[in-house]
């Protein structure tokens, strides 16, 4: 694979912004993301700097420096409000912001990003992560199929889509592998 899978550095906030705005311009954005292009494009530089500094995001970087896609990993601890849906009952990570540029879809890069995010999650010792979860829109069959291929299964938990309570988001999760 000619792409490097790595974490985002805090000084790369301009590339974080560019990729996020590209993601929010994608035709699938209304069912894939909770924010909109119009909301994101007006954010000041400080917003993007904080986003790059405070999150653990993995990117697929091409030999030319272009970012093909990303996934962000959020840590969720019991007793603390969850980032989306119900609060965590066990130490877990939550994958969000999954995006792959259209020309790189179906190439294995998304799977490589997920492997990196899962390896990072399972590699934590304090706290020891018990599961990794994500949410997928009920009409996002392509994404749901990929997540199933990667071992994620529906948990039975659903939440109404923010901004459209008639639509549902399904929680999918994968448990920590036995050693």
Short mmCIF file of N, CA and C in Angstrom, two decimals:
data_model
loop_
_atom_site.label_atom_id
_atom_site.label_comp_id
_atom_site.label_asym_id
_atom_site.label_seq_id
_atom_site.Cartn_x
_atom_site.Cartn_y
_atom_site.Cartn_z
N UNK A 1 0.86 -1.18 0.00
CA UNK A 1 0.00 0.00 0.00
C UNK A 1 0.90 1.23 0.00
N UNK A 2 0.62 2.14 -0.86
CA UNK A 2 1.47 3.32 -0.95
C UNK A 2 1.05 4.44 0.00
N UNK A 3 -0.05 4.27 0.72
CA UNK A 3 -0.48 5.27 1.69
C UNK A 3 0.06 4.93 3.07
N UNK A 4 0.42 5.96 3.81
CA UNK A 4 0.88 5.82 5.18
C UNK A 4 -0.32 6.06 6.09
N UNK A 5 -0.57 5.15 7.02
CA UNK A 5 -1.64 5.32 8.01
C UNK A 5 -0.96 5.82 9.27
N UNK A 6 -1.39 6.98 9.74
CA UNK A 6 -0.75 7.59 10.91
C UNK A 6 -1.72 8.52 11.61
N UNK A 7 -1.33 8.99 12.80
CA UNK A 7 -2.16 9.94 13.53
C UNK A 7 -1.88 11.36 13.03
N UNK A 8 -2.86 12.20 13.23
CA UNK A 8 -2.76 13.62 12.86
C UNK A 8 -1.94 14.34 13.92
N UNK A 9 -1.07 15.22 13.47
CA UNK A 9 -0.28 16.06 14.37
C UNK A 9 -1.02 17.39 14.59
N UNK A 10 -0.86 17.99 15.76
CA UNK A 10 -1.56 19.24 16.05
C UNK A 10 -1.32 20.37 15.04
N UNK A 11 -0.12 20.41 14.44
CA UNK A 11 0.17 21.50 13.51
C UNK A 11 -0.48 21.28 12.13
N UNK A 12 -1.21 20.20 11.96
CA UNK A 12 -1.82 19.89 10.66
C UNK A 12 -3.29 20.31 10.60
N UNK A 13 -3.67 21.30 11.40
CA UNK A 13 -5.06 21.71 11.50
C UNK A 13 -5.64 22.17 10.17
N UNK A 14 -4.83 22.78 9.30
CA UNK A 14 -5.37 23.24 8.01
C UNK A 14 -5.78 22.05 7.13
N UNK A 15 -5.04 20.97 7.20
CA UNK A 15 -5.40 19.76 6.45
C UNK A 15 -6.62 19.08 7.09
N UNK A 16 -6.71 19.14 8.42
CA UNK A 16 -7.90 18.63 9.12
C UNK A 16 -9.13 19.38 8.61
N UNK A 17 -9.02 20.69 8.54
CA UNK A 17 -10.13 21.52 8.06
C UNK A 17 -10.49 21.17 6.63
N UNK A 18 -9.51 21.08 5.76
CA UNK A 18 -9.77 20.81 4.34
C UNK A 18 -10.46 19.47 4.15
N UNK A 19 -9.99 18.43 4.84
CA UNK A 19 -10.59 17.10 4.68
C UNK A 19 -12.01 17.08 5.25
N UNK A 20 -12.21 17.74 6.38
CA UNK A 20 -13.56 17.77 6.98
C UNK A 20 -14.53 18.52 6.07
N UNK A 21 -14.12 19.63 5.50
CA UNK A 21 -15.02 20.37 4.60
C UNK A 21 -15.31 19.54 3.35
N UNK A 22 -14.33 18.80 2.87
CA UNK A 22 -14.56 17.90 1.74
C UNK A 22 -15.57 16.82 2.13
N UNK A 23 -15.41 16.25 3.31
CA UNK A 23 -16.34 15.22 3.79
C UNK A 23 -17.76 15.76 3.89
N UNK A 24 -17.89 16.97 4.41
CA UNK A 24 -19.21 17.57 4.58
C UNK A 24 -19.83 18.00 3.26
N UNK A 25 -19.04 18.02 2.19
CA UNK A 25 -19.55 18.32 0.84
C UNK A 25 -19.99 17.07 0.10
N UNK A 26 -19.66 15.90 0.64
CA UNK A 26 -19.98 14.63 0.00
C UNK A 26 -21.50 14.43 -0.04
N UNK A 27 -22.03 13.82 -1.10
CA UNK A 27 -23.48 13.59 -1.17
C UNK A 27 -24.03 12.76 0.00
N UNK A 28 -23.21 11.91 0.62
CA UNK A 28 -23.69 11.11 1.75
C UNK A 28 -23.62 11.85 3.08
N UNK A 29 -23.10 13.06 3.09
CA UNK A 29 -22.89 13.80 4.34
C UNK A 29 -24.14 13.93 5.21
N UNK A 30 -25.32 14.19 4.65
CA UNK A 30 -26.49 14.36 5.54
C UNK A 30 -26.81 13.14 6.40
N UNK A 31 -26.44 11.93 5.96
CA UNK A 31 -26.70 10.75 6.79
C UNK A 31 -25.42 10.22 7.44
N UNK A 32 -24.29 10.84 7.16
CA UNK A 32 -23.03 10.35 7.69
C UNK A 32 -22.46 11.21 8.82
N UNK A 33 -22.82 12.48 8.86
CA UNK A 33 -22.22 13.41 9.82
C UNK A 33 -23.29 14.21 10.54
N UNK A 34 -22.97 14.62 11.76
CA UNK A 34 -23.92 15.40 12.55
C UNK A 34 -23.83 16.89 12.29
N UNK A 35 -22.73 17.35 11.69
CA UNK A 35 -22.61 18.77 11.37
C UNK A 35 -22.74 18.95 9.86
N UNK A 36 -22.88 20.18 9.46
CA UNK A 36 -23.04 20.49 8.04
C UNK A 36 -21.86 21.33 7.55
N UNK A 37 -21.72 21.38 6.25
CA UNK A 37 -20.69 22.21 5.64
C UNK A 37 -20.87 23.67 6.07
N UNK A 38 -22.11 24.17 6.00
CA UNK A 38 -22.37 25.57 6.36
C UNK A 38 -21.98 25.89 7.79
N UNK A 39 -22.16 24.94 8.70
CA UNK A 39 -21.76 25.14 10.10
C UNK A 39 -20.24 25.13 10.23
N UNK A 40 -19.60 24.22 9.52
CA UNK A 40 -18.15 24.04 9.67
C UNK A 40 -17.33 25.13 8.98
N UNK A 41 -17.76 25.56 7.82
CA UNK A 41 -16.96 26.50 7.02
C UNK A 41 -16.78 27.85 7.72
N UNK A 42 -17.67 28.21 8.61
CA UNK A 42 -17.58 29.51 9.29
C UNK A 42 -16.78 29.44 10.60
N UNK A 43 -16.31 28.24 10.96
CA UNK A 43 -15.56 28.11 12.20
C UNK A 43 -14.21 28.82 12.08
N UNK A 44 -13.79 29.49 13.15
CA UNK A 44 -12.49 30.19 13.11
C UNK A 44 -11.33 29.19 13.15
N UNK A 45 -10.15 29.67 12.82
CA UNK A 45 -8.96 28.82 12.84
C UNK A 45 -8.76 28.14 14.19
N UNK A 46 -9.09 28.83 15.27
CA UNK A 46 -8.92 28.26 16.61
C UNK A 46 -9.73 26.97 16.79
N UNK A 47 -10.89 26.91 16.18
CA UNK A 47 -11.72 25.71 16.24
C UNK A 47 -10.97 24.52 15.63
N UNK A 48 -10.38 24.74 14.45
CA UNK A 48 -9.67 23.67 13.75
C UNK A 48 -8.37 23.31 14.45
N UNK A 49 -7.71 24.30 15.03
CA UNK A 49 -6.49 24.04 15.78
C UNK A 49 -6.80 23.16 16.99
N UNK A 50 -7.89 23.47 17.70
CA UNK A 50 -8.28 22.67 18.86
C UNK A 50 -8.70 21.26 18.43
N UNK A 51 -9.39 21.16 17.33
CA UNK A 51 -9.82 19.84 16.82
C UNK A 51 -8.60 18.96 16.53
N UNK A 52 -7.58 19.54 15.90
CA UNK A 52 -6.37 18.77 15.58
C UNK A 52 -5.58 18.42 16.83
N UNK A 53 -5.61 19.30 17.81
CA UNK A 53 -4.82 19.12 19.03
C UNK A 53 -5.49 18.13 20.00
N UNK A 54 -6.81 18.13 20.06
CA UNK A 54 -7.49 17.42 21.16
C UNK A 54 -8.07 16.07 20.79
N UNK A 55 -7.93 15.64 19.55
CA UNK A 55 -8.51 14.35 19.19
C UNK A 55 -7.44 13.41 18.66
N UNK A 56 -7.77 12.12 18.70
CA UNK A 56 -6.90 11.12 18.11
C UNK A 56 -7.53 10.74 16.78
N UNK A 57 -6.95 11.20 15.71
CA UNK A 57 -7.46 10.92 14.37
C UNK A 57 -6.38 10.22 13.56
N UNK A 58 -6.81 9.22 12.81
CA UNK A 58 -5.92 8.51 11.90
C UNK A 58 -6.24 8.95 10.48
N UNK A 59 -5.19 9.16 9.70
CA UNK A 59 -5.36 9.54 8.30
C UNK A 59 -4.59 8.57 7.42
N UNK A 60 -5.06 8.51 6.17
CA UNK A 60 -4.35 7.76 5.13
C UNK A 60 -3.70 8.80 4.24
N UNK A 61 -2.37 8.91 4.33
CA UNK A 61 -1.63 9.94 3.61
C UNK A 61 -0.92 9.34 2.41
N UNK A 62 -1.18 9.92 1.24
CA UNK A 62 -0.55 9.44 0.02
C UNK A 62 0.88 9.92 -0.11
N UNK A 63 1.63 9.37 -1.07
CA UNK A 63 3.01 9.77 -1.28
C UNK A 63 3.16 11.25 -1.63
N UNK A 64 2.08 11.82 -2.18
CA UNK A 64 2.09 13.25 -2.55
C UNK A 64 1.67 14.15 -1.38
N UNK A 65 1.38 13.54 -0.22
CA UNK A 65 0.97 14.32 0.96
C UNK A 65 -0.53 14.50 1.07
N UNK A 66 -1.30 14.10 0.05
CA UNK A 66 -2.75 14.25 0.12
C UNK A 66 -3.33 13.25 1.12
N UNK A 67 -4.29 13.71 1.88
CA UNK A 67 -4.99 12.84 2.81
C UNK A 67 -6.18 12.22 2.08
N UNK A 68 -6.19 10.90 2.00
CA UNK A 68 -7.27 10.19 1.30
C UNK A 68 -8.50 10.03 2.18
N UNK A 69 -8.30 9.92 3.48
CA UNK A 69 -9.42 9.73 4.38
C UNK A 69 -8.98 9.72 5.83
N UNK A 70 -9.97 9.60 6.72
CA UNK A 70 -9.66 9.63 8.14
C UNK A 70 -10.74 8.93 8.96
N UNK A 71 -10.39 8.65 10.21
CA UNK A 71 -11.31 8.20 11.25
C UNK A 71 -10.79 8.78 12.56
N UNK A 72 -11.72 9.23 13.41
CA UNK A 72 -11.37 9.80 14.70
C UNK A 72 -11.81 8.85 15.81
N UNK A 73 -10.97 8.72 16.83
CA UNK A 73 -11.25 7.84 17.96
C UNK A 73 -11.46 8.69 19.21
N UNK A 74 -12.62 8.54 19.82
CA UNK A 74 -12.93 9.23 21.07
C UNK A 74 -12.92 8.23 22.21
N UNK A 75 -12.33 8.61 23.33
CA UNK A 75 -12.34 7.76 24.53
C UNK A 75 -13.61 8.06 25.30
N UNK A 76 -14.29 7.00 25.76
CA UNK A 76 -15.50 7.17 26.57
C UNK A 76 -15.37 6.30 27.82
N UNK A 77 -15.61 6.93 28.97
CA UNK A 77 -15.45 6.25 30.25
C UNK A 77 -16.78 6.14 30.97
N UNK A 78 -16.98 5.09 31.75
CA UNK A 78 -18.22 4.96 32.52
C UNK A 78 -18.40 6.16 33.45
N UNK A 79 -19.66 6.55 33.61
CA UNK A 79 -19.97 7.67 34.50
C UNK A 79 -19.77 9.03 33.88
N UNK A 80 -19.30 9.07 32.64
CA UNK A 80 -19.11 10.32 31.93
C UNK A 80 -20.05 10.31 30.74
N UNK A 81 -20.69 11.43 30.45
CA UNK A 81 -21.60 11.47 29.32
C UNK A 81 -20.92 10.98 28.06
N UNK A 82 -21.61 10.14 27.31
CA UNK A 82 -21.08 9.66 26.04
C UNK A 82 -21.07 10.78 25.01
N UNK A 83 -20.27 10.61 23.99
CA UNK A 83 -20.19 11.62 22.95
C UNK A 83 -21.39 11.57 22.03
N UNK A 84 -22.13 10.47 22.06
CA UNK A 84 -23.31 10.31 21.21
C UNK A 84 -24.07 9.11 21.76
N UNK A 85 -25.34 9.26 21.99
CA UNK A 85 -26.09 8.13 22.51
C UNK A 85 -25.89 7.99 24.01
N UNK A 86 -26.08 6.78 24.49
CA UNK A 86 -26.02 6.50 25.92
C UNK A 86 -24.60 6.60 26.44
N UNK A 87 -24.46 6.97 27.71
CA UNK A 87 -23.13 7.00 28.32
C UNK A 87 -22.51 5.59 28.34
N UNK A 88 -21.23 5.53 28.38
CA UNK A 88 -20.51 4.26 28.41
C UNK A 88 -20.77 3.53 29.72
N UNK A 89 -20.86 2.22 29.64
CA UNK A 89 -20.98 1.39 30.84
C UNK A 89 -19.65 0.70 31.14
N UNK A 90 -18.76 0.70 30.15
CA UNK A 90 -17.41 0.14 30.28
C UNK A 90 -16.46 1.10 29.57
N UNK A 91 -15.15 1.04 29.88
CA UNK A 91 -14.22 1.84 29.10
C UNK A 91 -14.31 1.42 27.63
N UNK A 92 -14.52 2.38 26.76
CA UNK A 92 -14.67 2.07 25.34
C UNK A 92 -14.17 3.23 24.51
N UNK A 93 -13.94 2.95 23.24
CA UNK A 93 -13.68 4.03 22.30
C UNK A 93 -14.85 4.09 21.33
N UNK A 94 -14.97 5.24 20.71
CA UNK A 94 -16.08 5.54 19.81
C UNK A 94 -15.47 6.10 18.53
N UNK A 95 -15.72 5.44 17.41
CA UNK A 95 -15.19 5.90 16.13
C UNK A 95 -16.19 6.85 15.48
N UNK A 96 -15.70 8.01 15.07
CA UNK A 96 -16.54 9.03 14.45
C UNK A 96 -15.81 9.65 13.27
N UNK A 97 -16.54 10.43 12.49
CA UNK A 97 -15.92 11.21 11.42
C UNK A 97 -15.29 10.37 10.34
N UNK A 98 -15.80 9.18 10.10
CA UNK A 98 -15.22 8.29 9.09
C UNK A 98 -15.47 8.89 7.70
N UNK A 99 -14.39 9.07 6.94
CA UNK A 99 -14.53 9.60 5.58
C UNK A 99 -13.38 9.10 4.71
N UNK A 100 -13.72 8.75 3.49
CA UNK A 100 -12.73 8.39 2.48
C UNK A 100 -13.11 9.13 1.21
N UNK A 101 -12.15 9.82 0.61
CA UNK A 101 -12.43 10.49 -0.66
C UNK A 101 -12.94 9.45 -1.67
N UNK A 102 -13.90 9.84 -2.50
CA UNK A 102 -14.52 8.87 -3.43
C UNK A 102 -13.53 8.09 -4.27
N UNK A 103 -12.48 8.72 -4.74
CA UNK A 103 -11.53 8.03 -5.62
C UNK A 103 -10.70 6.97 -4.90
N UNK A 104 -10.78 6.94 -3.56
CA UNK A 104 -10.03 5.95 -2.78
C UNK A 104 -10.94 4.90 -2.14
N UNK A 105 -12.24 5.02 -2.35
CA UNK A 105 -13.16 4.03 -1.78
C UNK A 105 -12.98 2.69 -2.48
N UNK A 106 -13.10 1.63 -1.70
CA UNK A 106 -12.97 0.29 -2.25
C UNK A 106 -11.53 -0.15 -2.48
N UNK A 107 -10.57 0.61 -1.97
CA UNK A 107 -9.15 0.29 -2.18
C UNK A 107 -8.51 -0.41 -0.98
N UNK A 108 -9.25 -0.53 0.12
CA UNK A 108 -8.70 -1.10 1.34
C UNK A 108 -8.19 -0.06 2.33
N UNK A 109 -8.19 1.20 1.94
CA UNK A 109 -7.68 2.23 2.86
C UNK A 109 -8.58 2.42 4.08
N UNK A 110 -9.90 2.34 3.89
CA UNK A 110 -10.79 2.49 5.04
C UNK A 110 -10.54 1.37 6.04
N UNK A 111 -10.38 0.15 5.54
CA UNK A 111 -10.09 -0.98 6.41
C UNK A 111 -8.76 -0.76 7.15
N UNK A 112 -7.78 -0.21 6.47
CA UNK A 112 -6.48 0.07 7.10
C UNK A 112 -6.63 1.12 8.20
N UNK A 113 -7.44 2.14 7.96
CA UNK A 113 -7.69 3.15 8.99
C UNK A 113 -8.37 2.52 10.20
N UNK A 114 -9.35 1.64 9.94
CA UNK A 114 -10.04 0.98 11.04
C UNK A 114 -9.10 0.07 11.82
N UNK A 115 -8.22 -0.64 11.12
CA UNK A 115 -7.26 -1.50 11.83
C UNK A 115 -6.39 -0.65 12.76
N UNK A 116 -5.96 0.50 12.28
CA UNK A 116 -5.13 1.39 13.12
C UNK A 116 -5.92 1.88 14.33
N UNK A 117 -7.18 2.26 14.12
CA UNK A 117 -8.01 2.74 15.23
C UNK A 117 -8.29 1.62 16.23
N UNK A 118 -8.55 0.43 15.73
CA UNK A 118 -8.79 -0.71 16.63
C UNK A 118 -7.51 -1.09 17.36
N UNK A 119 -6.39 -1.14 16.67
CA UNK A 119 -5.11 -1.45 17.32
C UNK A 119 -4.81 -0.44 18.42
N UNK A 120 -5.06 0.84 18.14
CA UNK A 120 -4.84 1.89 19.14
C UNK A 120 -5.74 1.64 20.34
N UNK A 121 -7.01 1.32 20.08
CA UNK A 121 -7.97 1.09 21.16
C UNK A 121 -7.57 -0.11 22.00
N UNK A 122 -7.25 -1.23 21.36
CA UNK A 122 -6.89 -2.45 22.09
C UNK A 122 -5.53 -2.31 22.77
N UNK A 123 -4.69 -1.42 22.28
CA UNK A 123 -3.36 -1.25 22.85
C UNK A 123 -3.32 -0.40 24.10
N UNK A 124 -4.43 0.22 24.45
CA UNK A 124 -4.47 1.06 25.65
C UNK A 124 -4.44 0.18 26.89
N UNK A 125 -3.64 0.56 27.87
CA UNK A 125 -3.60 -0.21 29.11
C UNK A 125 -4.34 0.49 30.24
N UNK A 126 -4.41 1.79 30.19
CA UNK A 126 -5.09 2.54 31.24
C UNK A 126 -5.88 3.68 30.63
N UNK A 127 -7.18 3.56 30.50
CA UNK A 127 -7.95 2.38 30.85
C UNK A 127 -7.90 1.32 29.75
N UNK A 128 -8.14 0.10 30.15
CA UNK A 128 -8.20 -1.01 29.21
C UNK A 128 -9.57 -0.96 28.51
N UNK A 129 -9.57 -0.77 27.21
CA UNK A 129 -10.79 -0.62 26.44
C UNK A 129 -11.46 -1.99 26.27
N UNK A 130 -12.76 -2.06 26.61
CA UNK A 130 -13.52 -3.31 26.51
C UNK A 130 -14.20 -3.49 25.16
N UNK A 131 -14.54 -2.36 24.52
CA UNK A 131 -15.21 -2.45 23.23
C UNK A 131 -15.01 -1.16 22.46
N UNK A 132 -15.27 -1.25 21.17
CA UNK A 132 -15.23 -0.08 20.29
C UNK A 132 -16.60 0.02 19.65
N UNK A 133 -17.16 1.22 19.65
CA UNK A 133 -18.48 1.40 19.06
C UNK A 133 -18.46 2.50 18.02
N UNK A 134 -19.53 2.53 17.25
CA UNK A 134 -19.79 3.59 16.29
C UNK A 134 -21.29 3.61 16.05
N UNK A 135 -21.75 4.63 15.38
CA UNK A 135 -23.15 4.72 15.00
C UNK A 135 -23.23 4.88 13.50
N UNK A 136 -24.27 4.29 12.91
CA UNK A 136 -24.47 4.37 11.47
C UNK A 136 -25.94 4.65 11.20
N UNK A 137 -26.20 5.52 10.25
CA UNK A 137 -27.57 5.88 9.88
C UNK A 137 -28.26 4.67 9.27
N UNK A 138 -29.53 4.53 9.56
CA UNK A 138 -30.30 3.38 9.08
C UNK A 138 -30.31 3.24 7.56
N UNK A 139 -30.08 4.32 6.83
CA UNK A 139 -30.06 4.25 5.36
C UNK A 139 -28.65 4.22 4.77
N UNK A 140 -27.64 4.15 5.63
CA UNK A 140 -26.26 4.14 5.14
C UNK A 140 -25.79 2.68 5.02
N UNK A 141 -26.39 1.97 4.06
CA UNK A 141 -26.12 0.54 3.89
C UNK A 141 -24.67 0.26 3.54
N UNK A 142 -24.07 1.11 2.73
CA UNK A 142 -22.67 0.89 2.34
C UNK A 142 -21.75 0.89 3.56
N UNK A 143 -21.92 1.90 4.40
CA UNK A 143 -21.09 1.98 5.60
C UNK A 143 -21.39 0.81 6.54
N UNK A 144 -22.66 0.50 6.76
CA UNK A 144 -23.02 -0.59 7.64
C UNK A 144 -22.41 -1.91 7.16
N UNK A 145 -22.40 -2.13 5.84
CA UNK A 145 -21.79 -3.34 5.29
C UNK A 145 -20.30 -3.40 5.57
N UNK A 146 -19.62 -2.28 5.42
CA UNK A 146 -18.19 -2.23 5.72
C UNK A 146 -17.95 -2.53 7.20
N UNK A 147 -18.75 -1.91 8.06
CA UNK A 147 -18.55 -2.11 9.50
C UNK A 147 -18.78 -3.58 9.88
N UNK A 148 -19.78 -4.22 9.29
CA UNK A 148 -20.00 -5.65 9.56
C UNK A 148 -18.79 -6.47 9.10
N UNK A 149 -18.27 -6.14 7.93
CA UNK A 149 -17.09 -6.83 7.40
C UNK A 149 -15.91 -6.72 8.37
N UNK A 150 -15.84 -5.62 9.09
CA UNK A 150 -14.75 -5.38 10.03
C UNK A 150 -15.02 -5.94 11.42
N UNK A 151 -16.15 -6.63 11.58
CA UNK A 151 -16.45 -7.29 12.85
C UNK A 151 -17.45 -6.58 13.74
N UNK A 152 -17.92 -5.42 13.33
CA UNK A 152 -18.90 -4.69 14.14
C UNK A 152 -20.27 -5.34 13.96
N UNK A 153 -21.03 -5.39 15.05
CA UNK A 153 -22.38 -5.93 15.02
C UNK A 153 -23.32 -4.94 15.68
N UNK A 154 -24.57 -4.94 15.22
CA UNK A 154 -25.58 -4.11 15.88
C UNK A 154 -25.76 -4.56 17.32
N UNK A 155 -25.90 -3.58 18.21
CA UNK A 155 -26.07 -3.89 19.62
C UNK A 155 -27.53 -3.87 20.05
N UNK A 156 -28.40 -3.37 19.20
CA UNK A 156 -29.81 -3.20 19.55
C UNK A 156 -30.12 -1.79 20.04
N UNK A 157 -29.09 -0.98 20.26
CA UNK A 157 -29.27 0.40 20.70
C UNK A 157 -29.49 1.28 19.47
N UNK A 158 -30.52 2.11 19.53
CA UNK A 158 -30.77 3.09 18.47
C UNK A 158 -30.99 4.45 19.11
N UNK A 159 -30.67 5.48 18.36
CA UNK A 159 -30.95 6.85 18.79
C UNK A 159 -31.53 7.60 17.60
N UNK A 160 -32.41 8.57 17.86
CA UNK A 160 -32.92 9.37 16.75
C UNK A 160 -31.81 10.22 16.15
N UNK A 161 -31.86 10.39 14.85
CA UNK A 161 -30.88 11.22 14.15
C UNK A 161 -31.06 12.67 14.60
N UNK A 162 -29.97 13.28 14.98
CA UNK A 162 -30.01 14.68 15.39
C UNK A 162 -30.52 15.52 14.22
N UNK A 163 -31.54 16.32 14.45
CA UNK A 163 -32.10 17.16 13.40
C UNK A 163 -33.19 16.49 12.59
N UNK A 164 -33.33 15.16 12.70
CA UNK A 164 -34.37 14.41 11.99
C UNK A 164 -34.79 13.22 12.84
N UNK A 165 -35.59 13.47 13.89
CA UNK A 165 -35.95 12.40 14.82
C UNK A 165 -36.73 11.25 14.19
N UNK A 166 -37.16 11.39 12.94
CA UNK A 166 -37.85 10.28 12.27
C UNK A 166 -36.86 9.26 11.73
N UNK A 167 -35.58 9.60 11.70
CA UNK A 167 -34.54 8.68 11.23
C UNK A 167 -33.75 8.17 12.43
N UNK A 168 -33.24 6.95 12.29
CA UNK A 168 -32.50 6.33 13.39
C UNK A 168 -31.03 6.13 13.06
N UNK A 169 -30.23 6.16 14.09
CA UNK A 169 -28.83 5.78 14.04
C UNK A 169 -28.71 4.48 14.84
N UNK A 170 -28.05 3.48 14.26
CA UNK A 170 -27.84 2.21 14.93
C UNK A 170 -26.45 2.17 15.54
N UNK A 171 -26.38 1.74 16.79
CA UNK A 171 -25.07 1.51 17.39
C UNK A 171 -24.56 0.16 16.91
N UNK A 172 -23.29 0.13 16.54
CA UNK A 172 -22.61 -1.11 16.20
C UNK A 172 -21.35 -1.14 17.05
N UNK A 173 -20.96 -2.34 17.47
CA UNK A 173 -19.78 -2.45 18.34
C UNK A 173 -19.03 -3.75 18.07
N UNK A 174 -17.78 -3.74 18.48
CA UNK A 174 -16.96 -4.93 18.44
C UNK A 174 -16.29 -5.03 19.82
N UNK A 175 -16.31 -6.24 20.38
CA UNK A 175 -15.74 -6.47 21.70
C UNK A 175 -14.23 -6.69 21.60
N UNK A 176 -13.56 -6.42 22.69
CA UNK A 176 -12.12 -6.64 22.77
C UNK A 176 -11.84 -8.12 22.48
N UNK A 177 -10.89 -8.39 21.61
CA UNK A 177 -10.57 -9.78 21.31
C UNK A 177 -10.01 -10.51 22.53
N UNK A 178 -10.35 -11.77 22.66
CA UNK A 178 -9.82 -12.58 23.75
C UNK A 178 -8.34 -12.84 23.49
N UNK A 179 -7.57 -12.86 24.57
CA UNK A 179 -6.13 -13.15 24.42
C UNK A 179 -5.77 -14.51 24.92
#
